[in-house]
Coordinates of C-alpha atoms and ligand atoms in Angstrom, one line a residue:
M1234 CA -58.6 -84.8 123.9
H1235 CA -60.4 -81.6 124.7
L1236 CA -64.0 -81.9 125.7
M1237 CA -66.3 -79.0 126.3
S1238 CA -69.6 -78.4 127.9
F1239 CA -72.7 -77.7 125.7
S1240 CA -73.6 -74.9 127.9
N1241 CA -70.8 -72.7 126.4
L1242 CA -72.9 -72.6 123.2
A1243 CA -75.6 -70.2 122.3
L1244 CA -78.3 -72.9 122.4
P1245 CA -81.8 -72.3 123.8
P1246 CA -82.2 -73.5 127.4
E1247 CA -84.8 -76.1 126.6
I1248 CA -82.3 -77.8 124.1
L1249 CA -79.6 -77.7 126.7
S1250 CA -81.7 -79.4 129.4
N1251 CA -82.8 -82.0 126.9
L1252 CA -79.2 -82.8 126.1
E1253 CA -78.7 -83.4 129.8
T1254 CA -81.6 -85.8 129.9
L1255 CA -80.1 -87.6 126.9
G1256 CA -76.9 -88.0 128.8
Y1257 CA -74.9 -85.8 126.5
Q1258 CA -72.7 -84.3 129.2
K1259 CA -69.8 -83.2 127.0
M1260 CA -69.4 -82.4 123.4
T1261 CA -67.5 -84.9 121.3
P1262 CA -64.3 -83.5 119.6
I1263 CA -66.2 -83.1 116.3
Q1264 CA -69.0 -81.3 118.0
A1265 CA -66.6 -79.0 120.0
K1266 CA -64.8 -78.0 116.8
S1267 CA -67.9 -77.7 114.5
L1268 CA -70.8 -76.4 116.6
P1269 CA -69.4 -72.9 117.4
I1270 CA -68.9 -72.4 113.6
I1271 CA -72.2 -73.9 112.6
L1272 CA -74.0 -71.7 115.0
K1273 CA -72.4 -68.7 113.5
N1274 CA -74.1 -69.6 110.2
N1275 CA -70.8 -70.4 108.4
D1276 CA -70.6 -73.1 105.7
I1277 CA -68.3 -76.0 106.8
I1278 CA -66.7 -79.2 105.6
V1279 CA -66.3 -81.7 108.3
K1280 CA -64.3 -84.8 107.9
A1281 CA -66.1 -87.1 110.4
K1282 CA -66.9 -90.8 110.6
T1283 CA -70.1 -92.4 111.9
G1284 CA -69.7 -92.6 115.6
S1285 CA -68.1 -89.2 116.0
G1286 CA -71.4 -87.4 117.0
K1287 CA -71.7 -85.6 113.6
T1288 CA -75.5 -86.0 113.6
A1289 CA -76.0 -84.1 116.7
A1290 CA -73.5 -81.5 115.5
F1291 CA -75.6 -80.6 112.4
G1292 CA -78.9 -81.6 114.2
L1293 CA -78.3 -78.9 116.9
G1294 CA -77.4 -76.4 114.2
I1295 CA -80.7 -77.0 112.5
L1296 CA -82.8 -76.9 115.7
S1297 CA -81.3 -73.6 116.7
K1298 CA -82.4 -72.0 113.4
V1299 CA -85.7 -73.5 112.6
D1300 CA -88.7 -71.2 113.2
L1301 CA -91.5 -73.4 114.7
Q1302 CA -94.1 -70.8 113.9
K1303 CA -93.5 -71.1 110.2
C1304 CA -94.8 -74.5 109.1
Y1305 CA -92.8 -74.9 106.0
L1306 CA -89.6 -76.7 105.0
Q1307 CA -86.5 -74.9 106.4
A1308 CA -83.8 -77.5 106.7
L1309 CA -82.9 -80.3 104.3
V1310 CA -80.6 -83.2 105.1
L1311 CA -79.5 -85.4 102.2
C1312 CA -78.3 -88.9 103.1
P1313 CA -77.0 -91.8 100.9
T1314 CA -79.2 -94.6 102.2
R1315 CA -82.6 -95.2 103.8
E1316 CA -80.9 -96.7 106.9
L1317 CA -78.9 -93.5 107.4
A1318 CA -81.9 -91.3 106.7
D1319 CA -83.9 -93.2 109.4
Q1320 CA -81.0 -93.0 111.8
V1321 CA -80.6 -89.2 111.3
S1322 CA -84.3 -88.5 111.6
K1323 CA -84.4 -90.5 114.9
E1324 CA -81.4 -88.6 116.3
I1325 CA -82.9 -85.2 115.3
R1326 CA -86.2 -86.1 116.9
R1327 CA -84.4 -87.1 120.1
L1328 CA -82.6 -83.8 120.1
A1329 CA -85.9 -82.0 119.5
R1330 CA -87.8 -83.7 122.3
S1331 CA -88.2 -80.4 124.2
M1332 CA -89.7 -78.8 121.0
P1333 CA -92.9 -80.8 120.6
N1334 CA -94.2 -79.0 117.5
M1335 CA -91.1 -79.6 115.5
R1336 CA -91.9 -81.7 112.4
V1337 CA -89.3 -84.0 110.9
L1338 CA -90.1 -86.0 107.8
T1339 CA -88.1 -88.8 106.1
L1340 CA -88.3 -89.6 102.4
Y1341 CA -86.7 -92.5 100.6
G1342 CA -87.4 -94.9 97.8
G1343 CA -89.5 -98.1 98.1
K1344 CA -92.4 -96.2 99.7
S1345 CA -95.5 -94.8 98.0
L1346 CA -94.8 -91.4 96.3
R1347 CA -98.5 -90.5 96.7
M1348 CA -98.4 -91.0 100.4
Q1349 CA -95.2 -89.1 100.8
A1350 CA -96.7 -86.2 98.7
E1351 CA -99.6 -86.2 101.1
S1352 CA -97.3 -86.0 104.2
L1353 CA -95.4 -83.1 102.4
R1354 CA -98.7 -81.3 101.8
H1355 CA -99.2 -81.3 105.6
G1356 CA -96.0 -79.4 106.0
T1357 CA -92.7 -80.1 107.8
H1358 CA -89.9 -78.1 109.2
I1359 CA -87.1 -80.5 108.5
L1360 CA -86.7 -83.1 105.8
V1361 CA -84.3 -86.0 105.7
A1362 CA -84.1 -87.5 102.3
T1363 CA -82.2 -89.7 99.9
P1364 CA -81.3 -87.8 96.7
G1365 CA -83.1 -90.0 94.2
R1366 CA -86.5 -89.9 95.9
L1367 CA -86.2 -86.2 96.6
Q1368 CA -85.5 -85.6 93.0
D1369 CA -88.7 -87.6 92.1
H1370 CA -90.7 -85.3 94.3
I1371 CA -89.1 -82.2 92.8
E1372 CA -89.9 -83.4 89.3
R1373 CA -93.5 -84.1 90.2
G1374 CA -93.9 -80.7 91.8
T1375 CA -94.9 -82.3 95.1
I1376 CA -92.4 -80.4 97.2
S1377 CA -91.3 -76.8 97.7
L1378 CA -87.7 -76.0 98.7
K1379 CA -88.0 -72.3 98.4
H1380 CA -87.7 -71.6 102.1
V1381 CA -84.8 -73.9 102.8
H1382 CA -82.1 -72.0 104.7
T1383 CA -80.0 -74.9 105.8
L1384 CA -78.7 -77.8 103.7
I1385 CA -76.7 -80.7 105.1
L1386 CA -75.0 -83.3 103.0
D1387 CA -74.3 -86.3 105.3
E1388 CA -71.8 -89.0 104.2
A1389 CA -71.3 -86.9 101.1
D1390 CA -68.5 -89.2 99.8
R1391 CA -70.8 -92.2 99.9
M1392 CA -73.4 -90.3 98.0
L1393 CA -70.9 -89.5 95.3
D1394 CA -69.7 -93.2 95.2
M1395 CA -73.3 -94.2 94.6
G1396 CA -73.5 -91.9 91.6
F1397 CA -75.5 -89.1 93.1
F1398 CA -73.2 -86.2 92.0
D1399 CA -75.6 -84.9 89.2
T1400 CA -78.7 -85.5 91.3
I1401 CA -77.3 -83.5 94.2
V1402 CA -76.3 -80.6 91.9
D1403 CA -79.8 -80.7 90.3
I1404 CA -81.4 -80.6 93.7
I1405 CA -79.3 -77.7 94.8
K1406 CA -80.3 -75.7 91.7
V1407 CA -83.8 -75.4 93.1
L1408 CA -82.7 -74.3 96.6
P1409 CA -82.3 -70.6 97.6
T1410 CA -78.7 -69.4 97.2
A1411 CA -78.8 -67.6 100.5
R1412 CA -78.4 -70.7 102.7
Q1413 CA -76.0 -72.4 105.0
T1414 CA -74.4 -75.6 103.5
L1415 CA -72.8 -78.1 105.8
L1416 CA -71.0 -81.1 104.3
F1417 CA -69.9 -84.2 106.3
S1418 CA -67.7 -86.8 104.8
A1419 CA -65.6 -89.6 106.1
T1420 CA -63.1 -89.2 103.2
Y1421 CA -62.1 -86.2 101.2
P1422 CA -61.5 -87.2 97.5
S1423 CA -61.2 -84.7 94.7
T1424 CA -64.8 -85.2 93.8
I1425 CA -65.8 -83.8 97.2
A1426 CA -63.6 -80.8 96.8
Q1427 CA -65.2 -80.2 93.4
L1428 CA -68.7 -80.5 94.9
C1429 CA -67.9 -78.1 97.8
Q1430 CA -66.5 -75.5 95.4
S1431 CA -69.7 -75.4 93.4
I1432 CA -72.2 -75.4 96.3
Q1433 CA -70.6 -73.7 99.3
K1434 CA -69.4 -70.2 100.2
N1435 CA -66.0 -69.8 102.0
P1436 CA -66.4 -73.1 103.9
I1437 CA -64.3 -73.7 107.0
E1438 CA -62.7 -77.1 107.0
I1439 CA -62.7 -79.1 110.2
L1440 CA -60.4 -82.0 110.7
L1441 CA -59.5 -83.8 114.0
D1442 CA -55.9 -84.0 115.0
T1443 CA -54.7 -87.3 113.5
Q1444 CA -53.4 -88.6 116.8
E1445 CA -56.9 -88.6 118.2
D1446 CA -57.8 -91.2 115.7
T1447 CA -55.6 -93.8 117.2
V1448 CA -57.3 -93.9 120.6
D1449 CA -59.5 -96.9 120.0
I1450 CA -56.9 -99.0 118.2
L1451 CA -55.1 -102.0 119.6
Q1452 CA -51.5 -101.7 118.2
L1453 CA -49.4 -104.8 118.1
A1454 CA -46.0 -105.5 116.5
Y1455 CA -44.3 -108.8 115.5
Q1456 CA -40.6 -109.1 114.9
A1457 CA -39.7 -111.0 111.7
R1458 CA -36.8 -111.2 109.4
E1459 CA -37.6 -110.4 105.7
S1460 CA -37.6 -114.1 104.9
E1461 CA -40.1 -114.9 107.7
K1462 CA -42.6 -112.2 106.9
N1463 CA -44.9 -114.2 104.7
E1464 CA -45.1 -117.0 107.2
V1465 CA -46.0 -114.5 110.0
L1466 CA -48.5 -112.8 107.8
L1467 CA -50.3 -116.0 107.0
A1468 CA -50.3 -116.9 110.7
L1469 CA -51.9 -113.5 111.6
L1470 CA -54.6 -114.0 108.9
R1471 CA -55.4 -117.4 110.2
H1472 CA -55.4 -116.3 113.8
Y1473 CA -57.6 -113.2 113.3
N1474 CA -59.6 -114.8 110.5
L1475 CA -61.6 -111.5 109.8
Q1476 CA -63.9 -110.5 107.1
T1477 CA -61.7 -107.7 105.7
T1478 CA -58.0 -107.0 106.2
L1479 CA -56.0 -104.2 104.6
I1480 CA -52.3 -105.0 104.2
F1481 CA -49.8 -102.2 103.5
C1482 CA -46.5 -102.7 101.6
N1483 CA -44.0 -100.0 100.6
T1484 CA -43.6 -101.0 96.9
K1485 CA -45.8 -102.0 94.0
M1486 CA -43.6 -105.1 93.5
K1487 CA -44.1 -106.2 97.1
C1488 CA -47.8 -105.8 96.9
D1489 CA -47.9 -108.1 93.9
E1490 CA -45.7 -110.7 95.6
V1491 CA -47.6 -110.7 98.8
A1492 CA -51.0 -110.9 97.2
M1493 CA -49.8 -113.7 95.0
Q1494 CA -48.3 -115.8 97.7
L1495 CA -51.6 -115.5 99.7
C1496 CA -53.6 -116.6 96.7
D1497 CA -51.1 -119.6 96.4
K1498 CA -52.1 -120.5 100.0
G1499 CA -55.7 -120.5 99.0
L1500 CA -56.8 -117.0 100.3
Y1501 CA -58.5 -114.4 98.1
A1502 CA -56.3 -111.4 98.0
L1503 CA -55.8 -108.6 95.4
P1504 CA -53.0 -106.1 95.1
I1505 CA -53.5 -102.5 94.4
H1506 CA -51.0 -99.8 93.3
S1507 CA -50.3 -97.1 90.8
G1508 CA -49.0 -99.7 88.3
L1509 CA -52.6 -100.7 87.5
E1510 CA -54.9 -99.0 85.1
Q1511 CA -57.3 -96.5 86.7
R1512 CA -60.4 -98.6 85.9
E1513 CA -58.7 -101.8 87.4
R1514 CA -57.9 -99.8 90.6
E1515 CA -61.5 -98.6 90.9
E1516 CA -62.8 -102.1 90.4
I1517 CA -60.5 -103.6 93.0
L1518 CA -61.3 -100.9 95.6
L1519 CA -65.0 -101.4 95.1
Q1520 CA -64.7 -105.2 95.4
F1521 CA -62.8 -104.7 98.7
A1522 CA -65.4 -102.1 99.9
N1523 CA -68.4 -104.4 99.0
N1524 CA -67.0 -107.5 100.6
S1525 CA -66.2 -109.3 97.4
C1526 CA -62.4 -109.3 98.2
P1527 CA -61.5 -109.9 101.8
I1528 CA -57.8 -109.1 101.6
L1529 CA -56.3 -106.0 99.9
V1530 CA -52.6 -105.5 99.6
A1531 CA -52.0 -101.8 98.9
T1532 CA -49.4 -99.1 98.7
D1533 CA -50.1 -95.9 100.5
V1534 CA -51.0 -93.9 97.4
A1535 CA -53.4 -96.6 96.1
A1536 CA -55.2 -96.9 99.4
R1537 CA -56.2 -93.2 99.3
G1538 CA -59.2 -94.0 97.2
L1539 CA -60.4 -96.5 99.7
D1540 CA -63.6 -95.5 101.5
I1541 CA -64.3 -98.0 104.3
K1542 CA -65.2 -96.7 107.7
D1543 CA -64.8 -99.7 109.9
L1544 CA -61.9 -101.9 108.8
P1545 CA -61.3 -104.4 111.7
L1546 CA -57.6 -105.1 110.8
V1547 CA -54.8 -103.2 109.2
I1548 CA -51.4 -104.9 108.8
N1549 CA -48.1 -103.1 108.0
Y1550 CA -46.3 -105.8 106.1
D1551 CA -43.6 -103.1 105.7
L1552 CA -43.2 -100.4 108.3
P1553 CA -44.0 -97.0 106.7
S1554 CA -41.3 -94.4 106.2
S1555 CA -42.7 -92.0 108.7
P1556 CA -44.8 -91.9 111.9
E1557 CA -47.3 -89.6 110.1
I1558 CA -47.9 -92.3 107.4
Y1559 CA -48.3 -94.9 110.2
V1560 CA -51.0 -92.9 111.9
H1561 CA -52.7 -92.3 108.5
R1562 CA -52.6 -96.1 107.8
I1563 CA -53.9 -97.3 111.1
G1564 CA -56.6 -94.6 111.2
R1565 CA -58.5 -96.8 108.8
T1566 CA -59.5 -99.1 111.7
G1567 CA -61.1 -98.4 115.0
R1568 CA -64.1 -96.2 115.1
Q1569 CA -65.5 -94.6 118.3
G1570 CA -67.0 -97.4 120.4
K1571 CA -65.6 -100.1 118.1
S1572 CA -62.0 -101.1 118.5
G1573 CA -59.7 -101.9 115.6
I1574 CA -56.4 -103.8 115.4
A1575 CA -53.3 -102.5 113.7
I1576 CA -50.4 -104.9 113.4
S1577 CA -46.9 -104.1 112.2
L1578 CA -44.1 -106.4 111.2
F1579 CA -40.6 -105.2 111.9
S1580 CA -37.0 -106.4 111.8
H1581 CA -34.4 -106.0 114.6
A1582 CA -32.9 -103.1 112.7
Q1583 CA -36.3 -101.3 112.7
I1584 CA -36.8 -101.2 116.4
F1585 CA -35.8 -97.5 116.5
K1586 CA -38.6 -96.8 114.0
L1587 CA -41.3 -98.3 116.2
D1588 CA -39.9 -96.3 119.1
A1589 CA -40.3 -93.1 117.0
I1590 CA -43.9 -94.0 116.1
E1591 CA -44.7 -94.6 119.8
K1592 CA -43.3 -91.3 120.7
Y1593 CA -45.2 -89.6 118.0
T1594 CA -48.6 -91.2 118.7
Q1595 CA -48.0 -91.3 122.5
A1596 CA -49.6 -94.8 122.4
K1597 CA -48.1 -98.2 123.2
I1598 CA -47.3 -100.7 120.5
T1599 CA -47.3 -104.1 122.2
R1600 CA -44.5 -106.4 121.0
T1601 CA -45.9 -109.9 120.5
E1602 CA -44.6 -113.4 119.6
E1603 CA -45.7 -115.3 116.7
A1604 CA -45.9 -118.4 118.8
S1605 CA -48.9 -116.9 120.6
L1606 CA -51.0 -117.1 117.4
N1607 CA -53.6 -119.8 116.9
T1608 CA -53.1 -121.0 113.3
T1609 CA -55.5 -123.8 113.3
N1610 CA -58.5 -121.7 112.2
N1611 CA -60.0 -122.8 108.9
V1612 CA -59.8 -119.5 106.9
R1613 CA -62.6 -118.7 104.6
T1614 CA -61.4 -119.0 101.0
V1615 CA -64.6 -117.8 99.3
P1616 CA -65.5 -114.1 99.7
R1617 CA -68.9 -113.3 101.3
M1618 CA -70.0 -111.4 98.3
R1619 CA -69.4 -111.5 94.5
T1620 CA -69.6 -108.4 92.3
L1621 CA -71.6 -108.3 89.1
C1622 CA -70.7 -105.7 86.5
I1623 CA -73.4 -104.0 84.3
N1624 CA -72.5 -102.2 81.2
G1625 CA -74.8 -99.2 81.9
G1626 CA -74.5 -96.4 84.4
K1627 CA -75.4 -92.8 85.1
K1628 CA -75.4 -91.9 81.5
N1629 CA -78.1 -94.5 81.0
K1630 CA -80.0 -92.9 83.9
I1631 CA -79.5 -96.0 86.0
R1632 CA -80.0 -95.5 89.7
P1633 CA -79.4 -97.9 92.6
A1634 CA -83.1 -98.5 93.0
D1635 CA -83.4 -99.6 89.4
I1636 CA -80.8 -102.4 90.0
L1637 CA -82.2 -103.4 93.3
G1638 CA -85.7 -103.6 91.7
A1639 CA -84.4 -105.7 88.8
L1640 CA -82.8 -108.2 91.2
T1641 CA -85.6 -108.4 93.7
G1642 CA -88.7 -108.1 91.5
K1643 CA -91.0 -111.0 90.5
G1644 CA -89.5 -114.1 92.1
G1645 CA -86.1 -112.5 92.4
I1646 CA -83.6 -112.7 95.2
A1647 CA -84.2 -111.2 98.7
G1648 CA -83.2 -107.6 99.2
D1649 CA -80.8 -108.6 102.0
Q1650 CA -78.8 -110.7 99.6
V1651 CA -77.9 -107.6 97.7
G1652 CA -74.9 -105.6 98.9
K1653 CA -73.4 -102.3 97.9
I1654 CA -74.4 -100.7 94.6
D1655 CA -71.8 -98.5 92.8
I1656 CA -72.8 -96.5 89.8
F1657 CA -70.3 -94.9 87.4
D1658 CA -70.9 -93.0 84.2
F1659 CA -71.0 -96.1 81.9
Y1660 CA -70.8 -99.0 84.3
S1661 CA -72.5 -100.1 87.5
Y1662 CA -71.6 -102.7 90.0
V1663 CA -73.6 -104.6 92.5
A1664 CA -72.5 -107.0 95.2
I1665 CA -74.5 -110.2 95.7
D1666 CA -74.3 -112.9 98.3
Y1667 CA -71.7 -115.3 96.8
M1668 CA -74.0 -118.3 97.3
I1669 CA -76.7 -117.0 95.0
S1670 CA -74.5 -115.0 92.6
S1671 CA -75.3 -117.2 89.7
Q1672 CA -79.0 -116.9 90.2
A1673 CA -78.6 -113.1 90.4
L1674 CA -76.6 -113.1 87.2
N1675 CA -79.2 -115.1 85.4
K1676 CA -82.0 -112.8 86.7
L1677 CA -80.2 -109.7 85.4
Q1678 CA -79.2 -111.3 82.1
Q1679 CA -82.7 -112.4 81.3
G1680 CA -84.5 -109.4 82.7
K1681 CA -84.4 -105.7 82.1
I1682 CA -83.2 -102.7 83.9
K1683 CA -85.1 -99.4 83.2
G1684 CA -86.8 -101.2 80.3
R1685 CA -83.5 -102.1 78.6
T1686 CA -81.3 -105.1 78.4
F1687 CA -77.6 -104.7 79.5
K1688 CA -74.6 -106.9 79.4
I1689 CA -73.9 -108.5 82.7
R1690 CA -70.8 -110.3 83.9
Y1691 CA -69.0 -111.4 87.0
L1692 CA -66.3 -108.9 87.9
E1693 CA -63.3 -111.1 88.5
T1694 CA -60.0 -109.4 88.4
A1695 CA -57.7 -112.0 90.0
Ligands
AMP3004 P1 -73.2 -90.3 115.1 O1 -71.7 -90.1 114.8 O2 -73.9 -89.0 114.7 O3 -73.8 -91.5 114.4 O4 -73.4 -90.5 116.6 C1 -73.0 -91.6 117.3 C2 -73.7 -91.8 118.7 O5 -73.2 -90.9 119.7 C3 -75.2 -91.6 118.6 O6 -75.8 -92.7 119.2 C4 -75.5 -90.3 119.4 O7 -76.7 -90.4 120.1 C5 -74.3 -90.3 120.4 N1 -73.8 -89.0 120.8 C6 -73.7 -87.9 119.9 N2 -73.2 -86.8 120.6 C7 -73.0 -87.2 121.9 C8 -72.5 -86.6 123.1 N3 -72.1 -85.3 123.1 N4 -72.5 -87.3 124.2 C9 -72.9 -88.6 124.2 N5 -73.4 -89.3 123.1 C10 -73.4 -88.6 122.0

């Protein structure tokens, strides 16, 4: 891993000395690769996860360009959630400690529009906002974006998953075309490529070498004959007893078989592969991502649509056909500062494959015995969340805040019992704490969303 000093960059001295006081001694790999390009005013697409130091990468880019003498909005950061917007504003303010007149404003739903309009009227240099609330201000004419020279889309894949594609495009329509656009995303599905094409100019793509992704992952391997694999898998799930586990098999049929035998043992597992309809696949992926399905048994192709940043455990029920695929699979666990576990089952005849993987990744895969597993844990059979499906979506102008409001308004359930909200063109899905899911179902069935009644049902695919 190559680390570089910030002082190699064309950053003002006061920013450099502040970085030192923050304890940022070296650039993270993402910063080392992206900052020189950002500072040259190029558009970029960065595939980066939370924890990679991406906020400082674009934050420093913004700070190097904002003109403090001009008290109008110059840089806009779009984030999917209020939590991320708060986090980003905090990090930018920390980075700007040596620039006391720098103004950073945060805008998201759930706060008074009037008060926000008032703050906007006082002027800000940098705005961190969620797309829905920013659009509200644009429509009300309470914000001017005509001097924005830098646009950042943070966690762009997540914004698209939440149904913000059109909103983002609408916002960009009112921005100057002469601007720098930086896009950060943990995954790179085709919708992101489509978005980049329409909003960026000759963007440079930044990816980290895949091997670097395996640094924080504990890699284990259990030897088992084909006939013993199911038993070892069950022992592993009992031993680790984690909230979410992704299991890889090499064939569709194996995925079905493995998921079914886990269900027979009382666990909640779903298979996913290309033999399923597109809509079924989307619904299964979203149930896994929103904690309504703790165990997913997937083929490599089907797992591509999966967007989860911090999977604690990945199991290779079947060893993959190449070391590259192995790295790709296990890269779904283990973020910076948070370690993940990747476990592979292998037969005696496959020992050479494990050796080849170790050589490729230059990391040790520890061979372990099944006997060391503690299988007395009571595994949780009910998922933490349950998904409700609403037969209305983007085309009905439904936004996440509308669903949240319908659930939590007037004697409704608490906001923290509501999980991920996914909005598609004609359908929306919301994850609810399993224990109160029937109450939530009633509340939505008897109430209205955006003044309209919609059909609501549990999404149960098993
Ligand atoms: P992020 O990926 O932007 O969420 O950043 C993850 C954490 O890393 C944040 O707490 C940052 O403050 C911290 N961080 C970012 N860049 C550096 C760096 N170069 N050195 C040390 N810590 C950093």
